[in-house]
Short mmCIF file of C-alpha atoms and ligand atoms in Angstrom, two decimals:
data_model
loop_
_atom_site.label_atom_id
_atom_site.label_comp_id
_atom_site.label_asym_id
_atom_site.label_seq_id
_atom_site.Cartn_x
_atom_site.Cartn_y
_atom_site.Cartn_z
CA UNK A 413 8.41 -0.92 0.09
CA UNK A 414 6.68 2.09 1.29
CA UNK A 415 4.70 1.60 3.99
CA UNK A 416 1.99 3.85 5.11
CA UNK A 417 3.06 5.45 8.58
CA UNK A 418 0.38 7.22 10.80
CA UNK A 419 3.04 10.04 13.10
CA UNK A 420 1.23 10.81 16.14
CA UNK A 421 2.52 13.87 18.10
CA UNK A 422 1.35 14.91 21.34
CA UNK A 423 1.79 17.97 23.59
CA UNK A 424 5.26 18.69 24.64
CA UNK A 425 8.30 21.59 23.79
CA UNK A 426 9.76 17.69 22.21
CA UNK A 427 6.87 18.00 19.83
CA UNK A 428 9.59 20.50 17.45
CA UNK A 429 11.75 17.30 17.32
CA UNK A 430 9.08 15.17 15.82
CA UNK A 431 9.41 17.00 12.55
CA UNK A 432 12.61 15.44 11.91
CA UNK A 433 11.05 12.09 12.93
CA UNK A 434 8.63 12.56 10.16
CA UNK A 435 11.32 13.87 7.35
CA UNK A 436 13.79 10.63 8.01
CA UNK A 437 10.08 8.54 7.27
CA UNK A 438 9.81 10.71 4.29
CA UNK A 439 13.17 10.87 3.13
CA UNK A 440 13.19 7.17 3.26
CA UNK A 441 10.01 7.05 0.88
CA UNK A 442 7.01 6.62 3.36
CA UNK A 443 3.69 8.05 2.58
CA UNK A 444 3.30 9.63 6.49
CA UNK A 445 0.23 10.79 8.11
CA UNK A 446 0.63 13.33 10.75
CA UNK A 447 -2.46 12.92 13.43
CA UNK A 448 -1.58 15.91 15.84
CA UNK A 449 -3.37 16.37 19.57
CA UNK A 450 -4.45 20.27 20.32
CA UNK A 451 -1.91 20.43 22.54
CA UNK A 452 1.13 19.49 20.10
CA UNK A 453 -0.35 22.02 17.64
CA UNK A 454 0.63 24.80 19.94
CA UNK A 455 4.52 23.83 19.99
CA UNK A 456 4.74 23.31 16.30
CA UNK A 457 2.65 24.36 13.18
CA UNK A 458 0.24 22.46 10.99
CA UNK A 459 2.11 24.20 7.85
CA UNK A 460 5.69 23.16 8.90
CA UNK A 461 4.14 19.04 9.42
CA UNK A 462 2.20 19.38 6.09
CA UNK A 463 5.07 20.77 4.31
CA UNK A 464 7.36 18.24 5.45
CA UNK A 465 4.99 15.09 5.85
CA UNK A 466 3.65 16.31 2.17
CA UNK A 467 -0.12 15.19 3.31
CA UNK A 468 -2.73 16.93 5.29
CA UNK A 469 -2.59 17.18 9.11
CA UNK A 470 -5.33 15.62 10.89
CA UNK A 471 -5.97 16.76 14.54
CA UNK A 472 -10.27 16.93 14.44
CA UNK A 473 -12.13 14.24 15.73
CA UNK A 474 -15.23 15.62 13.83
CA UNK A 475 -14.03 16.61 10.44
CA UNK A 476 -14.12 13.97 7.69
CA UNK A 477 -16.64 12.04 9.45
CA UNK A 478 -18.18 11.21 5.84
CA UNK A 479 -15.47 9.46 5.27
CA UNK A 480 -15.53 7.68 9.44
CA UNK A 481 -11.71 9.35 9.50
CA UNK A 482 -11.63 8.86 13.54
CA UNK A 483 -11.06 4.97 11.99
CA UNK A 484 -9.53 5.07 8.84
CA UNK A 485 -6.63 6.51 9.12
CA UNK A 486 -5.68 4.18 11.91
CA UNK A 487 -6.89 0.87 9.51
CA UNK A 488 -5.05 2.01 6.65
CA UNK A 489 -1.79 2.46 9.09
CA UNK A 490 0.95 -0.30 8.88
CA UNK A 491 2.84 1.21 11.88
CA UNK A 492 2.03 4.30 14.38
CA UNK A 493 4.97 5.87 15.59
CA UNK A 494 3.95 8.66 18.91
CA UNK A 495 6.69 11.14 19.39
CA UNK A 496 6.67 12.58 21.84
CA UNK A 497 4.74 11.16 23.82
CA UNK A 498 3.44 12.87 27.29
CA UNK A 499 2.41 11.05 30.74
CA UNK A 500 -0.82 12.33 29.62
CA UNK A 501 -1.13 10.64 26.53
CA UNK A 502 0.98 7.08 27.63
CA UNK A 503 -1.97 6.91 30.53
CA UNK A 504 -4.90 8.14 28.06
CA UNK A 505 -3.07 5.02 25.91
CA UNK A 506 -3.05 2.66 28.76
CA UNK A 507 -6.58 2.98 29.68
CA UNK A 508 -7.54 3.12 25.98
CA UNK A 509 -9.60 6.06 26.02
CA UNK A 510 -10.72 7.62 22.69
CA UNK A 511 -11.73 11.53 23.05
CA UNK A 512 -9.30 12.77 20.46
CA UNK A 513 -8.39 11.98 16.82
CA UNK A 514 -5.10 10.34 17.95
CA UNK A 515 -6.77 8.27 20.68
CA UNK A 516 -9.26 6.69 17.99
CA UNK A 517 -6.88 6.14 15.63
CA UNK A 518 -4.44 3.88 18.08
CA UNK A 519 -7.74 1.71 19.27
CA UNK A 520 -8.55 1.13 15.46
CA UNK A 521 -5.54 -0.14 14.33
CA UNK A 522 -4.05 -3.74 14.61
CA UNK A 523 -0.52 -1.58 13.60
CA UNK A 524 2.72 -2.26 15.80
CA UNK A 525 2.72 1.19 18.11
CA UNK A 526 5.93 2.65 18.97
CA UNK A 527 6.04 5.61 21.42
CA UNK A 528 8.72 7.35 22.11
CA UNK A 529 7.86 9.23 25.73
CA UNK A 530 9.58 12.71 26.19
CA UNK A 531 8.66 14.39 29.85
CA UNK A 532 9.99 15.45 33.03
CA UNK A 533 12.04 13.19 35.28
CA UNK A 534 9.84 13.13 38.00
CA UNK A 535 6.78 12.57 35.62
CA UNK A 536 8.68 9.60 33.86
CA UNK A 537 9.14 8.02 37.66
CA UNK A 538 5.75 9.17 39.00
CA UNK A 539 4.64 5.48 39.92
CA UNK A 540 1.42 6.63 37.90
CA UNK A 541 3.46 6.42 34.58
CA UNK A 542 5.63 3.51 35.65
CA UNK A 543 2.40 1.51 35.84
CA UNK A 544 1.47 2.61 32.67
CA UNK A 545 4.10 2.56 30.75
CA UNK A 546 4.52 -1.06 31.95
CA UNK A 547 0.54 -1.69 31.22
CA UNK A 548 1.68 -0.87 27.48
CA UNK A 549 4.73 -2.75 26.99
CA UNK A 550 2.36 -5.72 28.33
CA UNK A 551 0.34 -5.10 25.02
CA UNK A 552 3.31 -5.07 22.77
CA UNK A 553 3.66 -1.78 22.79
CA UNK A 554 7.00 -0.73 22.30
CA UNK A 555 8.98 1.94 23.76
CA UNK A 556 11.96 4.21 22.30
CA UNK A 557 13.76 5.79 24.99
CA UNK A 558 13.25 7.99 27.00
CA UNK A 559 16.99 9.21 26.80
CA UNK A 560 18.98 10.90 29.96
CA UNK A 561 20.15 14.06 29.28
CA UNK A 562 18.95 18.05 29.34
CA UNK A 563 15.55 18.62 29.63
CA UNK A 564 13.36 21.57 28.33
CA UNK A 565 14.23 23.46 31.78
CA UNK A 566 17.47 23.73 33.63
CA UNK A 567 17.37 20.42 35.49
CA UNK A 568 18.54 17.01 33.52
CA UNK A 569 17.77 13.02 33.70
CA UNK A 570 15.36 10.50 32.38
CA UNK A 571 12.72 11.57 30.52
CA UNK A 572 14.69 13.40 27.18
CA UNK A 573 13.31 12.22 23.75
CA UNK A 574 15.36 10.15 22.20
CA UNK A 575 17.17 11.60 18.55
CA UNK A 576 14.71 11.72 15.77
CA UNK A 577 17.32 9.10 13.93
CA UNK A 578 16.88 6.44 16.79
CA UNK A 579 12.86 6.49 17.23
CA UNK A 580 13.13 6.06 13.18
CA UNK A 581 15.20 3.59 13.36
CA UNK A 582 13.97 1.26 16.10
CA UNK A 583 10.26 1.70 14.63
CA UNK A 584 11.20 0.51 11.33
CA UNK A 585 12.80 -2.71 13.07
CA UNK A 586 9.40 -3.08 15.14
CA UNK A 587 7.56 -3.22 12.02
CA UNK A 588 9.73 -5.42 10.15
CA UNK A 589 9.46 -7.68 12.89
CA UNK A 590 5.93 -7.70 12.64
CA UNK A 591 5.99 -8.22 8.91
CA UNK A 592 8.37 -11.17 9.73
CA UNK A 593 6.56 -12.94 11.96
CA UNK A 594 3.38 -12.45 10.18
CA UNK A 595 5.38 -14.16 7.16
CA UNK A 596 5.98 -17.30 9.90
CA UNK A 597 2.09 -17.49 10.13
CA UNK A 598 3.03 -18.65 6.80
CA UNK A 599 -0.16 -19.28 5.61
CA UNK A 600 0.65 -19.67 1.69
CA UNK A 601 3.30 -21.98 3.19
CA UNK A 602 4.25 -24.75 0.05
CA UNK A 603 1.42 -22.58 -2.66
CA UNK A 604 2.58 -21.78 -5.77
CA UNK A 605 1.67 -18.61 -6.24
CA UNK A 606 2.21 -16.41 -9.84
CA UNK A 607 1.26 -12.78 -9.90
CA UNK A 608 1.64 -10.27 -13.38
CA UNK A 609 2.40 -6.87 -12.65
CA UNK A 610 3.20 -3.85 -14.74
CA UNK A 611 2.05 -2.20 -17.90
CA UNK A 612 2.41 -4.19 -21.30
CA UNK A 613 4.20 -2.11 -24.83
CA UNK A 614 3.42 -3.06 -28.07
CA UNK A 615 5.64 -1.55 -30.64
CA UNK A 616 4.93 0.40 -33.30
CA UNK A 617 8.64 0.59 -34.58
CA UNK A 618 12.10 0.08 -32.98
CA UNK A 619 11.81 3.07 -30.91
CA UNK A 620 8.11 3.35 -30.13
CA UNK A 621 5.34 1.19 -28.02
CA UNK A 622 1.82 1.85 -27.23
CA UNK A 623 2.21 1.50 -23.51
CA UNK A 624 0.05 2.58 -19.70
CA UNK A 625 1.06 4.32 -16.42
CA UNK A 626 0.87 0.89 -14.79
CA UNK A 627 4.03 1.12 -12.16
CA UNK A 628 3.75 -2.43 -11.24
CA UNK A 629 3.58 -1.66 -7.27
CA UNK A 630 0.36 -3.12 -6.52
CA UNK A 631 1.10 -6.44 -8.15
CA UNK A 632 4.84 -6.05 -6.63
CA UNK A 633 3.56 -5.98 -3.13
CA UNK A 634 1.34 -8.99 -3.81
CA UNK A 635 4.56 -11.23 -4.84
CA UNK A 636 6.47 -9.85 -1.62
CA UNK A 637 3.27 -10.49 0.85
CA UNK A 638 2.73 -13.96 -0.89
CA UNK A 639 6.58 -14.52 -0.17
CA UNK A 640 6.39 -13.27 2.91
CA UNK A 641 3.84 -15.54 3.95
CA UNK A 642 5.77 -18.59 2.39
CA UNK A 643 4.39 -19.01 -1.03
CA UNK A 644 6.91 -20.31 -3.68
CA UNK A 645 6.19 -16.47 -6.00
CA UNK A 646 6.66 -16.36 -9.68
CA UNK A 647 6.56 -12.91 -10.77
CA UNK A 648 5.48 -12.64 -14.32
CA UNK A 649 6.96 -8.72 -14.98
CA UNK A 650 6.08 -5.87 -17.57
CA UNK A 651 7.96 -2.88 -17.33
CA UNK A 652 8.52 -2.49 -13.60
CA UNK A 653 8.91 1.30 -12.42
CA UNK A 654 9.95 -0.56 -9.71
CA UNK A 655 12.64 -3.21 -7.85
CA UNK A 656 10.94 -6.92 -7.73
CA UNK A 657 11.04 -8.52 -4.51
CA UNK A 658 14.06 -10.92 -3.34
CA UNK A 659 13.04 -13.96 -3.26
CA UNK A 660 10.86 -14.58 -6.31
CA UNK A 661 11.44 -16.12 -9.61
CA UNK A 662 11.40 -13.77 -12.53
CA UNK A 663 9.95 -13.97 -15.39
CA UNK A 664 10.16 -10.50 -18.28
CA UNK A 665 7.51 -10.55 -20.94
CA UNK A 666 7.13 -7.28 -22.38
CA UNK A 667 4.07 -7.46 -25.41
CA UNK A 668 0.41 -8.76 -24.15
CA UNK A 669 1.19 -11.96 -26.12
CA UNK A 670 5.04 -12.65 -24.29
CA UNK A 671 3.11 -12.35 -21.28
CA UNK A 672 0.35 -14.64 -22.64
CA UNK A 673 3.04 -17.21 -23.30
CA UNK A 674 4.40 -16.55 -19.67
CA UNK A 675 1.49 -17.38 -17.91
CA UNK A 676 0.51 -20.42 -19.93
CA UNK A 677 3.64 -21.57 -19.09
CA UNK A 678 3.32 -20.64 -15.47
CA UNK A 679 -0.56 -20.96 -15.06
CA UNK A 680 0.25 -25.40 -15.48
CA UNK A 681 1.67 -25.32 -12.11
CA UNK A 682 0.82 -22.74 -10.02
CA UNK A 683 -1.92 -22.92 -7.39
CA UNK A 684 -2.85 -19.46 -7.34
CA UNK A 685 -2.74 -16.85 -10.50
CA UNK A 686 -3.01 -13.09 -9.53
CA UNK A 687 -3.41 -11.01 -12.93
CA UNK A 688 -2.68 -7.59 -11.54
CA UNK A 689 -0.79 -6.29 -14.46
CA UNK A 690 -2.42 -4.13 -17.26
CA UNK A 691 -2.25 -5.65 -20.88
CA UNK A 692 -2.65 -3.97 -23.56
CA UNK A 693 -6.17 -4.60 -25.16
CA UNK A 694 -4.89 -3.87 -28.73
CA UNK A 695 -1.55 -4.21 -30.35
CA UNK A 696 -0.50 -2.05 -33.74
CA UNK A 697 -1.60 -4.34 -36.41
CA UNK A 698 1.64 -4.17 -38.56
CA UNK A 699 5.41 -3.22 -36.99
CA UNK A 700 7.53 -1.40 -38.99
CA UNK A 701 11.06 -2.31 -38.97
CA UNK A 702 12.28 0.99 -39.16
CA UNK A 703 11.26 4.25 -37.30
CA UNK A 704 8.36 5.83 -38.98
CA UNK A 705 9.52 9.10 -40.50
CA UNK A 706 7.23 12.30 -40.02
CA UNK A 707 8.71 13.03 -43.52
CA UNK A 708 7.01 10.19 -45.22
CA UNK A 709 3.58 11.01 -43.29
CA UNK A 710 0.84 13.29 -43.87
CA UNK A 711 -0.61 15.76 -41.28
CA UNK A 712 -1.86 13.20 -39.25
CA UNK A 713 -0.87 9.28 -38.61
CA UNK A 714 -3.62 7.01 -38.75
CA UNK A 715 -2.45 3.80 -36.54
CA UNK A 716 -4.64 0.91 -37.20
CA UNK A 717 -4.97 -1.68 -34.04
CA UNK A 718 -5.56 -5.24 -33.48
CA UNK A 719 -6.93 -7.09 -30.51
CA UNK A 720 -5.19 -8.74 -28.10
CA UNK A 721 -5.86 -12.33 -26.53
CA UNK A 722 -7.77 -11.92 -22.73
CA UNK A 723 -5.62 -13.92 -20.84
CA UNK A 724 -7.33 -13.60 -18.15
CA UNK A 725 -10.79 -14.52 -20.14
CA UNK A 726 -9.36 -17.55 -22.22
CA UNK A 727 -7.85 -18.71 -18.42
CA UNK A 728 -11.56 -18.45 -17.30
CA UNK A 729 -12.89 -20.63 -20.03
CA UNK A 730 -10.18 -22.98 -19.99
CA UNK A 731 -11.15 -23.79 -16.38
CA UNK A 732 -14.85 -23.82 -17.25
CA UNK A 733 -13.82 -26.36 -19.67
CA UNK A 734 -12.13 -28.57 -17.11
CA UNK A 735 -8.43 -27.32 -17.58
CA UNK A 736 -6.10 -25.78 -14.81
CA UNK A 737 -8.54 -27.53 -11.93
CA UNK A 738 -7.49 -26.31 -8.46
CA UNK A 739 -6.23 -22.91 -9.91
CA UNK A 740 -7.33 -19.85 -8.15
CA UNK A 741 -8.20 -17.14 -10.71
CA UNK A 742 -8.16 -13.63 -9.30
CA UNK A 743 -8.32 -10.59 -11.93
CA UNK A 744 -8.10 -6.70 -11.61
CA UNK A 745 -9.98 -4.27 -12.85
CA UNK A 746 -8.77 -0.46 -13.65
CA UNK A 747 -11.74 1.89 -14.09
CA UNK A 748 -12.28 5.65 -14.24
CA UNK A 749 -15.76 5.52 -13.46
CA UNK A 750 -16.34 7.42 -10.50
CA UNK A 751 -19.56 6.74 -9.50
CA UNK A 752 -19.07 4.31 -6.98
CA UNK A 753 -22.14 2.11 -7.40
CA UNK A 754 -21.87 1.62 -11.17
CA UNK A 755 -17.90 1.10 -10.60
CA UNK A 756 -18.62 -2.16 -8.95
CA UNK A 757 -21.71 -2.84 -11.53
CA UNK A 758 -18.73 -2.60 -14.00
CA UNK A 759 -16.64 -5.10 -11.76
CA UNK A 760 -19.61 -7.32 -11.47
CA UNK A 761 -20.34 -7.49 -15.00
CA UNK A 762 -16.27 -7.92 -15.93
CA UNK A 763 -16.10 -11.24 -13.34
CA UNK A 764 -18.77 -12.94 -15.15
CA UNK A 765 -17.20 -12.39 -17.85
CA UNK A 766 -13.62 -13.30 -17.57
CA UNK A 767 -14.37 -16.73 -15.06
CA UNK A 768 -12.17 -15.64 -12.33
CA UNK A 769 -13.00 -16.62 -8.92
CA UNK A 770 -12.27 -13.39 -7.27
CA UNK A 771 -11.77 -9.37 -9.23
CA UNK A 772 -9.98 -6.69 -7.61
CA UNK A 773 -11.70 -3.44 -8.74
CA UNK A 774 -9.75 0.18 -8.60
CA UNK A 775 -10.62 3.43 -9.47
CA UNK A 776 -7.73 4.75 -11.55
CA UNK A 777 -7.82 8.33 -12.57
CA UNK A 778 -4.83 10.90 -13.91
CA UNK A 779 -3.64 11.17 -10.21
CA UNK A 780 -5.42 7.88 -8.96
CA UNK A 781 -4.02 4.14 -8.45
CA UNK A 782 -1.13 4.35 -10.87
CA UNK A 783 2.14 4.68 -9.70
CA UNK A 784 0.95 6.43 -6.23
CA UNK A 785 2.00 4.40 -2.92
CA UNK A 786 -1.59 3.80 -2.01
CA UNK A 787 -4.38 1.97 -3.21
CA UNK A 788 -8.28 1.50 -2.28
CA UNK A 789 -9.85 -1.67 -3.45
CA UNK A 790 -13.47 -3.30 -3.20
CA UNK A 791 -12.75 -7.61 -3.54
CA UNK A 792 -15.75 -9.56 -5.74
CA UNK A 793 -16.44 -12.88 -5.47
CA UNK A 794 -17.77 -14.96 -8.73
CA UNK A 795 -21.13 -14.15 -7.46
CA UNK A 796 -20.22 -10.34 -7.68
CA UNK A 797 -20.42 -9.74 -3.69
CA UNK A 798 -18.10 -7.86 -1.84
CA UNK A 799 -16.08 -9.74 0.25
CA UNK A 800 -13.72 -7.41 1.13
CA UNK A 801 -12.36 -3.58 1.15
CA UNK A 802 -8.86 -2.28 1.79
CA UNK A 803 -7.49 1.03 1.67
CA UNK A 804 -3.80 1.87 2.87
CA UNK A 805 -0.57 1.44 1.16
CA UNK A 806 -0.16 -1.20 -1.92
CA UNK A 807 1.67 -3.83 0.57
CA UNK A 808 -1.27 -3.68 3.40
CA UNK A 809 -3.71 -4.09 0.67
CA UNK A 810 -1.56 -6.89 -0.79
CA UNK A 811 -2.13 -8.67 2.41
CA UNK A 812 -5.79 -8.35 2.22
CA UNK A 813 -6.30 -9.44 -1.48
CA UNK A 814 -4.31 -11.94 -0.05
CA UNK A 815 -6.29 -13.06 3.08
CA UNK A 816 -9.74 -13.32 0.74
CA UNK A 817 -7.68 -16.15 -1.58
CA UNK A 818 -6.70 -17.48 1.15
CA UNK A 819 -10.32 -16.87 2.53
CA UNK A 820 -11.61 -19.01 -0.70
CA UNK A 821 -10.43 -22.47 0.76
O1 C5P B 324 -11.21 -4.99 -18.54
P1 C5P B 324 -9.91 -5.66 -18.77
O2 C5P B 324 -10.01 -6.62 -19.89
O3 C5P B 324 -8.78 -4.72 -18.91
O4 C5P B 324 -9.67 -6.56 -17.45
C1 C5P B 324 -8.56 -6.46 -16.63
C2 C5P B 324 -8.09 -7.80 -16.13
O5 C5P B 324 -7.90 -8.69 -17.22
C3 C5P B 324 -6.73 -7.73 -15.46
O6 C5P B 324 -6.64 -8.73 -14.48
C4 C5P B 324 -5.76 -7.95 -16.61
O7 C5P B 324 -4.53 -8.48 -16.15
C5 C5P B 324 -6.53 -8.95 -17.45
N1 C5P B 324 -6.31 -8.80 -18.91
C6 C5P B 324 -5.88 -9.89 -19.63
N2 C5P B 324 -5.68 -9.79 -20.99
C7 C5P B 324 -5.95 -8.64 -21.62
C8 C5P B 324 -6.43 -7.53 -20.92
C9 C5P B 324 -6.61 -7.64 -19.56
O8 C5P B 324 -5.63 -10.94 -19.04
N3 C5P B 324 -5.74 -8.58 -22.92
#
């Protein structure tokens, strides 16, 4: 799963080596955030870490302060990763002050930190960064290194990075560590849980569908995080651009009205029903048996459509009508308006409608929501308030769609 990484490089000659940190995270498929001090841009260039990180470099406390950046990139982090990092920085870390981009973003983030220190031997023994480096590892913060070896001038010891390869490695493991014992919290512990995910075809012959760019990532992460955090996961798939989750039960229903039938069937037992996937609205009214010939056609092909049952809607009246009691309803919904005042009218106006008990509402767009490794979502409640916002990558929002079910208790 690709997890949103926030690379924090600070201002030492190591700073060169922290471009291969960032390439492993990207080579791996992590959608990586370089937050740079002053300092660090001096040993290596913002070009080189946006080329290779493939986002923007952030470095300015007071740019993108529309958008309160000196927090959000640090909320939307699921792990921070400082390499190097200087005596400077470990002590600026230890007494938590905030006067750079890099500083804020570490004090808004509940994100496992890994630093990997890189300085002089007799800076990595001054009792100054002994103390703090202890101060930090007091936290939980953890530490990679530093390796003994040649340093930057002719003298050697302590106080080497450590190999791009190991601080990758070792902050992976400290996150999925975290993940792990956030899954023992086990809050979902014994729920049954059943989430749809993907995009619905309906075919128009043997060889054609009327399909969507749905990827299926955002409802993927919400089967893994409800596994995670010990719910018994039914995953009710359509077209999946990507791997589901160990762990789960499967279940493949490929038109809008197999994945009708899936969720009845599921919907009996479950305790919580997450309808992230998107279903087609309308279905080709007849399906031809055999490919439709452009020989036999005119100029143009007029299709003629049919709708499709709401699941989500008939779910919503069957509970208003006593059925499925103790079922948690939670819908999505898609839009491209981008306003965002009348996008959550839109939302408010779809939960009345369908009955759910909470709506997920997205912005999708030609390069927005689909199939990207990110996601920013407002939550409703039946009432149509907000009760909560995430932005970060699909798994770290799954947890927070997650923690307002759970919320709903
Ligand atoms: O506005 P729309 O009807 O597409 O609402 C989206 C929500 O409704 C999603 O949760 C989707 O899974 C669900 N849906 C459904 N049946 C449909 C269309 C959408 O359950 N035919």
């Amino acid at each position: 799963m690709a997890l949103n990484v926030v690379v924090g490089i600070t201002g030492g000659i190591a700073a060169y080596k922290a471009v291969n940190v960032v390439r492993s995270l990207v080579l791996v498929g992590h959608d990586v955030h370089v937050v740079a001090t002053d300092a660090a841009l001096r040993f290596v260039g913002r070009p080189t870490l946006e080329a290779i990180s493939r986002n923007p470099v952030h470095s300015e406390l007071y740019e993108g302060v529309a958008e309160v950046r000196h927090v959000a990139i640090g909320q939307a982090a699921d792990l921070i990763v400082i390499a190097p990092a200087t005596a400077n920085t470990i002590a600026k870390l230890a007494a938590g002050i905030a006067d750079d981009l890099l500083g804020n973003t570490v004090l808004a983030s509940t994100a496992p930190l890994v630093i990997a220190p890189a300085m002089h031997t007799e800076m990595w023994q001054n009792p100054a960064t002994v103390a703090n480096i202890a101060t930090l590892r007091s936290r939980g913060v953890s530490v990679v290194g530093p390796a003994v070896g040649q340093l930057t001038g002719r003298d050697s010891g302590p106080g080497r990075l450590e190999e791009p390869e190991t601080i990758v490695a070792a902050a992976l493991a400290v996150y999925a560590e975290h993940a792990a014992r956030l899954a023992a919290s086990g809050d979902l512990s014994g729920r049954r849980v059943v989430v749809t995910a993907g995009g619905t075809r309906e075919p128009l012959d043997p060889v054609r569908f009327l399909g969507n760019r749905s990827s299926g990532r955002q409802g993927v992460a919400i089967a893994a995080a409800a596994r995670a955090r010990g719910a018994d996961v039914t995953l009710i798939a359509a077209h999946l651009e990507v791997s589901p989750p160990e762990g789960v039960t499967l279940v493949e229903a490929s038109t809008a009205r197999e994945l009708q039938q899936a969720v009845t069937d599921a919907a009996a037992d479950a305790d919580i029903l997450v309808m992230a996937a998107a279903v087609a609205d309308y279905r080709p009214a007849v399906v031809v048996d055999s490919k439709i010939k452009k020989e036999s056609q005119g100029d143009t092909l007029e299709l003629s459509l049919v709708k499709n049952p709401d699941i989500l809607a008939e779910l919503g009246a069957a509970r208003r009508a006593g059925e499925y009691p103790g079922l948690r309803l939670v819908g999505f919904a898609a839009e491209t308006e981008p306003d965002p005042a009348a996008l959550l009218e839109l939302g408010r106006a779809k939960i009345a409608r369908k009955g759910a008990d909470l709506l997920v509402v997205n912005r999708v767009g030609w390069t927005e929501g689909f199939a990207t490794d990110g996601n920013s979502v407002v939550v409703l409640d039946g009432a149509g308030d907000i009760v909560s916002e995430a932005a970060g990558s699909k798994m770290s929002v799954a947890d927070r769609i997650l923690d307002a079910i759970v919320a709903l208790d």
